[in-house]
CSV table of C-alpha atoms and ligand atoms in Angstrom, one decimal:
chain,number,residue,atom,x,y,z
A,1,MET,CA,-26.2,-0.1,32.4
A,2,LEU,CA,-25.7,-3.2,34.4
A,3,ARG,CA,-23.2,-4.1,37.0
A,4,ASP,CA,-23.1,-7.9,37.4
A,5,GLY,CA,-26.6,-8.4,38.8
A,6,GLY,CA,-29.9,-8.2,36.9
A,7,LEU,CA,-29.2,-10.9,34.4
A,8,SER,CA,-28.1,-14.5,34.7
A,9,ARG,CA,-24.7,-15.4,33.2
A,10,THR,CA,-26.5,-17.2,30.4
A,11,GLN,CA,-28.8,-14.2,29.6
A,12,LEU,CA,-25.8,-12.0,29.8
A,13,ASP,CA,-23.8,-14.1,27.3
A,14,ALA,CA,-26.7,-14.3,24.9
A,15,GLN,CA,-27.1,-10.5,24.9
A,16,LEU,CA,-23.3,-10.0,24.5
A,17,ARG,CA,-23.3,-12.4,21.5
A,18,ALA,CA,-26.4,-10.6,20.0
A,19,GLY,CA,-24.6,-7.3,20.4
A,20,VAL,CA,-27.4,-5.9,22.6
A,21,LEU,CA,-24.9,-5.5,25.4
A,22,GLU,CA,-21.2,-5.0,25.4
A,23,ARG,CA,-18.6,-5.5,28.1
A,24,VAL,CA,-16.8,-2.2,28.7
A,25,ARG,CA,-14.8,-3.6,31.6
A,26,ARG,CA,-14.9,-6.7,33.7
A,27,GLY,CA,-18.3,-6.8,35.5
A,28,VAL,CA,-19.5,-3.6,33.8
A,29,TYR,CA,-21.9,-4.0,30.8
A,30,ALA,CA,-23.7,-1.4,28.7
A,31,ALA,CA,-26.5,-1.4,26.2
A,32,THR,CA,-24.7,-0.9,22.9
A,33,SER,CA,-26.9,1.9,21.7
A,34,TYR,CA,-26.6,3.8,25.0
A,35,VAL,CA,-22.9,4.5,25.3
A,36,CYS,CA,-21.0,6.8,23.1
A,37,SER,CA,-17.4,5.9,22.3
A,38,ALA,CA,-15.9,8.4,24.7
A,39,ALA,CA,-18.0,7.2,27.6
A,40,ARG,CA,-17.1,3.6,26.7
A,41,ALA,CA,-13.4,4.4,26.7
A,42,SER,CA,-13.7,6.2,30.0
A,43,VAL,CA,-15.4,3.2,31.6
A,44,ALA,CA,-12.9,0.8,30.0
A,45,HIS,CA,-10.1,2.9,31.5
A,46,GLY,CA,-11.7,2.6,35.0
A,47,GLY,CA,-13.4,6.0,35.3
A,48,VAL,CA,-16.1,8.2,33.8
A,49,PRO,CA,-15.8,11.1,31.3
A,50,ALA,CA,-14.1,14.2,32.8
A,51,CYS,CA,-13.1,17.7,31.8
A,52,VAL,CA,-13.7,18.6,28.1
A,53,THR,CA,-15.1,15.1,27.3
A,54,ALA,CA,-17.7,15.5,30.0
A,55,ALA,CA,-18.4,19.1,28.9
A,56,GLU,CA,-19.0,18.0,25.3
A,57,HIS,CA,-21.2,15.3,26.6
A,58,LEU,CA,-23.4,17.9,28.3
A,59,GLY,CA,-23.6,20.0,25.2
A,60,LEU,CA,-21.3,22.7,26.6
A,61,TRP,CA,-19.0,24.7,24.3
A,62,VAL,CA,-15.4,23.7,24.2
A,63,LEU,CA,-12.8,25.4,22.1
A,64,GLU,CA,-10.9,22.5,20.7
A,65,PRO,CA,-12.6,19.1,20.5
A,66,ASP,CA,-10.1,16.5,21.7
A,67,SER,CA,-9.7,13.1,20.2
A,68,ALA,CA,-8.2,11.9,23.5
A,69,VAL,CA,-10.7,11.0,26.1
A,70,HIS,CA,-10.4,12.8,29.5
A,71,VAL,CA,-11.2,10.4,32.3
A,72,TRP,CA,-12.0,11.0,35.9
A,73,LEU,CA,-10.5,8.6,38.4
A,74,THR,CA,-11.0,9.0,42.1
A,75,GLY,CA,-8.6,8.1,44.9
A,76,ASP,CA,-10.0,4.6,45.4
A,77,GLY,CA,-10.1,3.9,41.7
A,78,HIS,CA,-8.0,1.7,39.4
A,79,ARG,CA,-6.6,2.3,36.0
A,80,TYR,CA,-7.4,-0.5,33.6
A,81,GLN,CA,-5.6,-1.5,30.4
A,82,HIS,CA,-7.7,-1.3,27.2
A,83,ASP,CA,-7.3,-1.2,23.5
A,84,GLY,CA,-6.4,2.0,21.8
A,85,CYS,CA,-6.0,4.0,25.0
A,86,THR,CA,-4.9,7.6,24.6
A,87,CYS,CA,-6.9,8.7,27.7
A,88,ILE,CA,-5.9,11.8,29.7
A,89,GLU,CA,-6.4,11.1,33.4
A,90,HIS,CA,-7.9,13.4,36.0
A,91,TRP,CA,-7.4,12.2,39.5
A,92,ASP,CA,-9.4,13.9,42.2
A,93,ASP,CA,-11.9,12.9,44.8
A,94,GLY,CA,-15.6,13.6,44.8
A,95,ALA,CA,-18.9,11.8,45.0
A,96,ARG,CA,-20.5,10.1,42.0
A,97,THR,CA,-23.5,7.9,41.7
A,98,ASP,CA,-22.7,5.1,39.3
A,99,ALA,CA,-20.1,4.1,36.7
A,100,PHE,CA,-21.6,6.5,34.2
A,101,GLY,CA,-22.3,9.4,36.5
A,102,LEU,CA,-20.5,12.4,35.2
A,103,PRO,CA,-18.6,14.7,37.6
A,104,SER,CA,-20.7,17.7,38.8
A,105,VAL,CA,-20.5,20.7,36.4
A,106,PRO,CA,-18.4,22.8,38.9
A,107,ARG,CA,-16.0,19.9,39.1
A,108,ILE,CA,-15.9,19.6,35.3
A,109,LEU,CA,-15.1,23.3,35.1
A,110,ARG,CA,-12.2,22.9,37.6
A,111,GLN,CA,-10.9,20.0,35.6
A,112,VAL,CA,-11.0,22.2,32.4
A,113,LEU,CA,-9.1,25.0,34.3
A,114,THR,CA,-6.3,22.7,35.3
A,115,CYS,CA,-6.1,20.9,32.0
A,116,ARG,CA,-6.8,23.5,29.4
A,117,GLY,CA,-6.2,26.8,31.2
A,118,VAL,CA,-8.3,29.8,32.1
A,119,GLU,CA,-9.5,30.8,28.6
A,120,GLU,CA,-11.3,27.5,28.0
A,121,PHE,CA,-12.5,27.6,31.6
A,122,PHE,CA,-14.1,30.9,30.8
A,123,VAL,CA,-15.8,29.6,27.6
A,124,VAL,CA,-17.2,26.5,29.3
A,125,LEU,CA,-18.3,28.5,32.3
A,126,GLU,CA,-20.3,31.0,30.1
A,127,SER,CA,-21.8,28.1,28.3
A,128,ALA,CA,-22.8,26.4,31.6
A,129,LEU,CA,-24.3,29.7,32.8
A,130,ARG,CA,-26.2,30.2,29.5
A,131,MET,CA,-27.6,26.6,29.7
A,132,GLY,CA,-28.5,27.0,33.4
A,133,LEU,CA,-26.2,24.0,34.3
A,134,ILE,CA,-24.5,25.8,37.1
A,135,ASP,CA,-26.2,27.8,39.9
A,136,ALA,CA,-25.0,30.3,42.5
A,137,SER,CA,-23.9,27.6,44.9
A,138,GLY,CA,-21.9,25.9,42.1
A,139,VAL,CA,-20.2,29.2,41.3
A,140,ALA,CA,-19.5,29.8,45.0
A,141,TRP,CA,-17.9,26.3,45.2
A,142,LEU,CA,-15.7,27.2,42.1
A,143,ARG,CA,-14.6,30.4,43.8
A,144,ARG,CA,-13.4,28.5,46.8
A,145,HIS,CA,-11.8,25.7,44.9
A,146,THR,CA,-9.9,27.5,42.1
A,147,ASN,CA,-7.3,30.3,41.8
A,148,ASP,CA,-7.1,34.0,41.2
A,149,ALA,CA,-7.2,33.7,37.4
A,150,ALA,CA,-10.4,31.6,37.6
A,151,ARG,CA,-11.9,34.1,39.9
A,152,GLU,CA,-11.2,36.9,37.4
A,153,ALA,CA,-13.0,34.7,34.8
A,154,ILE,CA,-15.9,34.1,37.2
A,155,ASP,CA,-16.3,37.9,37.7
A,156,LEU,CA,-16.4,38.6,34.0
A,157,ALA,CA,-18.7,35.7,33.1
A,158,ARG,CA,-22.2,36.3,32.0
A,159,ALA,CA,-25.2,34.1,31.2
A,160,ASP,CA,-26.1,35.6,27.9
A,161,ALA,CA,-23.1,34.8,25.7
A,162,ASP,CA,-24.2,33.5,22.3
A,163,SER,CA,-21.2,31.3,21.4
A,164,GLY,CA,-17.9,30.1,22.6
A,165,LEU,CA,-16.2,32.3,20.1
A,166,GLU,CA,-17.9,35.4,21.4
A,167,SER,CA,-16.9,34.4,24.9
A,168,LEU,CA,-13.3,33.9,23.8
A,169,VAL,CA,-13.1,37.3,22.1
A,170,ARG,CA,-14.5,39.1,25.2
A,171,TRP,CA,-12.0,37.3,27.4
A,172,ARG,CA,-9.1,38.2,25.2
A,173,LEU,CA,-10.1,41.8,24.8
A,174,ARG,CA,-10.6,42.4,28.5
A,175,LYS,CA,-7.1,43.8,29.1
A,176,HIS,CA,-7.7,46.6,26.6
A,177,ARG,CA,-10.5,48.0,28.8
A,178,LEU,CA,-12.8,48.6,25.9
A,179,THR,CA,-16.5,49.0,26.3
A,180,VAL,CA,-17.8,45.7,24.7
A,181,ARG,CA,-21.5,45.0,24.5
A,182,THR,CA,-23.0,41.8,23.2
A,183,GLN,CA,-26.0,41.0,21.1
A,184,VAL,CA,-26.8,44.6,20.4
A,185,GLY,CA,-29.7,45.4,18.1
A,186,ILE,CA,-28.9,47.9,15.4
A,187,PRO,CA,-31.6,49.4,13.1
A,188,GLY,CA,-31.5,47.9,9.6
A,189,VAL,CA,-28.9,45.4,10.6
A,190,GLY,CA,-30.4,43.3,13.4
A,191,ARG,CA,-28.4,41.9,16.3
A,192,VAL,CA,-24.7,41.9,16.1
A,193,ASP,CA,-22.4,39.7,18.1
A,194,LEU,CA,-20.2,42.3,19.7
A,195,LEU,CA,-20.2,46.1,19.6
A,196,ILE,CA,-17.0,47.9,20.7
A,197,GLY,CA,-17.6,51.4,21.8
A,198,ASP,CA,-20.5,52.8,19.9
A,199,ARG,CA,-19.6,52.0,16.3
A,200,LEU,CA,-17.2,49.0,15.8
A,201,ILE,CA,-19.1,45.8,15.1
A,202,LEU,CA,-17.4,42.5,15.6
A,203,GLU,CA,-19.0,39.4,14.0
A,204,THR,CA,-17.7,36.0,15.0
A,205,ASP,CA,-18.6,33.3,12.7
A,206,GLY,CA,-18.8,29.8,14.2
A,207,ARG,CA,-21.0,28.5,11.4
A,208,VAL,CA,-19.6,25.4,9.7
A,209,ASN,CA,-20.6,26.1,6.2
A,210,HIS,CA,-20.3,29.8,6.0
A,211,ALA,CA,-19.0,29.7,2.4
A,212,GLY,CA,-22.5,29.3,1.1
A,213,ALA,CA,-23.3,32.1,-1.4
A,214,ASP,CA,-26.6,32.9,0.2
A,215,LEU,CA,-25.2,33.4,3.7
A,216,ARG,CA,-22.3,35.4,2.3
A,217,HIS,CA,-24.7,37.6,0.4
A,218,LYS,CA,-26.7,38.2,3.6
A,219,ASP,CA,-23.5,39.1,5.5
A,220,LEU,CA,-22.7,41.7,2.8
A,221,VAL,CA,-26.1,43.2,2.9
A,222,ARG,CA,-25.8,43.5,6.7
A,223,ASP,CA,-22.4,45.1,6.4
A,224,ALA,CA,-23.6,47.6,3.8
A,225,HIS,CA,-26.6,48.6,6.1
A,226,ALA,CA,-24.2,48.9,9.1
A,227,ALA,CA,-21.9,51.2,7.0
A,228,MET,CA,-24.8,53.3,6.0
A,229,TRP,CA,-25.6,53.9,9.7
A,230,GLY,CA,-22.0,54.8,10.4
A,231,TYR,CA,-20.8,51.5,11.8
A,232,VAL,CA,-17.6,49.7,10.9
A,233,THR,CA,-17.8,45.9,10.7
A,234,LEU,CA,-15.0,43.4,11.3
A,235,ARG,CA,-15.8,39.8,10.7
A,236,PHE,CA,-13.7,36.9,12.0
A,237,ASP,CA,-14.2,33.1,11.8
A,238,TYR,CA,-13.3,30.3,14.2
A,239,ALA,CA,-9.8,29.7,12.6
A,240,LEU,CA,-8.8,33.4,12.9
A,241,VAL,CA,-10.0,33.9,16.5
A,242,VAL,CA,-8.6,30.6,17.8
A,243,HIS,CA,-5.4,30.3,15.8
A,244,ASP,CA,-4.5,33.8,14.7
A,245,TRP,CA,-5.6,36.0,17.5
A,246,ASP,CA,-2.6,38.2,17.1
A,247,LEU,CA,-3.9,39.3,13.7
A,248,VAL,CA,-7.5,39.7,14.9
A,249,GLU,CA,-6.3,41.8,17.9
A,250,ARG,CA,-4.2,44.1,15.7
A,251,ALA,CA,-7.1,44.6,13.3
A,252,ILE,CA,-9.4,45.6,16.2
A,253,LEU,CA,-6.8,47.8,17.8
A,254,ALA,CA,-6.1,49.6,14.5
A,255,HIS,CA,-9.7,50.7,14.3
A,256,VAL,CA,-9.8,51.6,18.0
A,257,GLY,CA,-6.5,53.6,17.6
A,258,ALA,CA,-8.0,55.6,14.8
A,259,GLY,CA,-11.1,56.3,17.0
A,260,ARG,CA,-13.5,54.5,14.6
A,261,HIS,CA,-15.3,52.9,17.5
A,262,LEU,CA,-16.4,56.3,19.0
B,301,ZN,ZN1,-8.7,17.3,30.8
B,302,ZN,ZN1,-7.7,4.7,28.4
């Protein structure tokens, strides 16, 4: 990325015409292949990617991808007009290195907390822990700069969650005070996503093309093996967990109420 210097005006114009560089904002140019559209919109808006946009950029899990770009603007910044703007602004102060420097991961997490709420904060936090993108000092900073709900999420968060769906299910089940273990190995079955009590298996399916006959057959074989060993399996996909939690919760609690998890 170039800020004014580096190229003469003539060189700059030539590269802009050739499509090698593009102007994202007055005085700020980027190599065309380098910038994704979200980063480009953030810079055109006068900031850098923030919140869930920044989290996605880093490969962290987010619950609902957002077509709007979340932009970080600091106190001394300016908002710029640009085409097709649907940006969501996050104003807070903090150091950054250049026009494309993302906020620190703890700061991204705090932005997610205020913008999307504690559930998504928990999901992104577990993802950051899993990927090693936040350390103890980052977690300590978050504790000091968030609220009680976030601190509850920090206390529950682990570094070994396998997917955002699994994190979300654990978070939503916490109030029922069930024993929930993750990635438990079961003979003849393999690793299951979540095990409630000793016998109730929850499988959360984030796979995009799970309708494939082969995969479905494998799931049925797993479930049959699990049943043979005395386990009960409940299987939920992304749409159910995220959009119909009430149904998912009642299904789980019906089994728990009947003692089938013991
Ligand atoms: Zn946001
Ligand atoms: Zn904008």
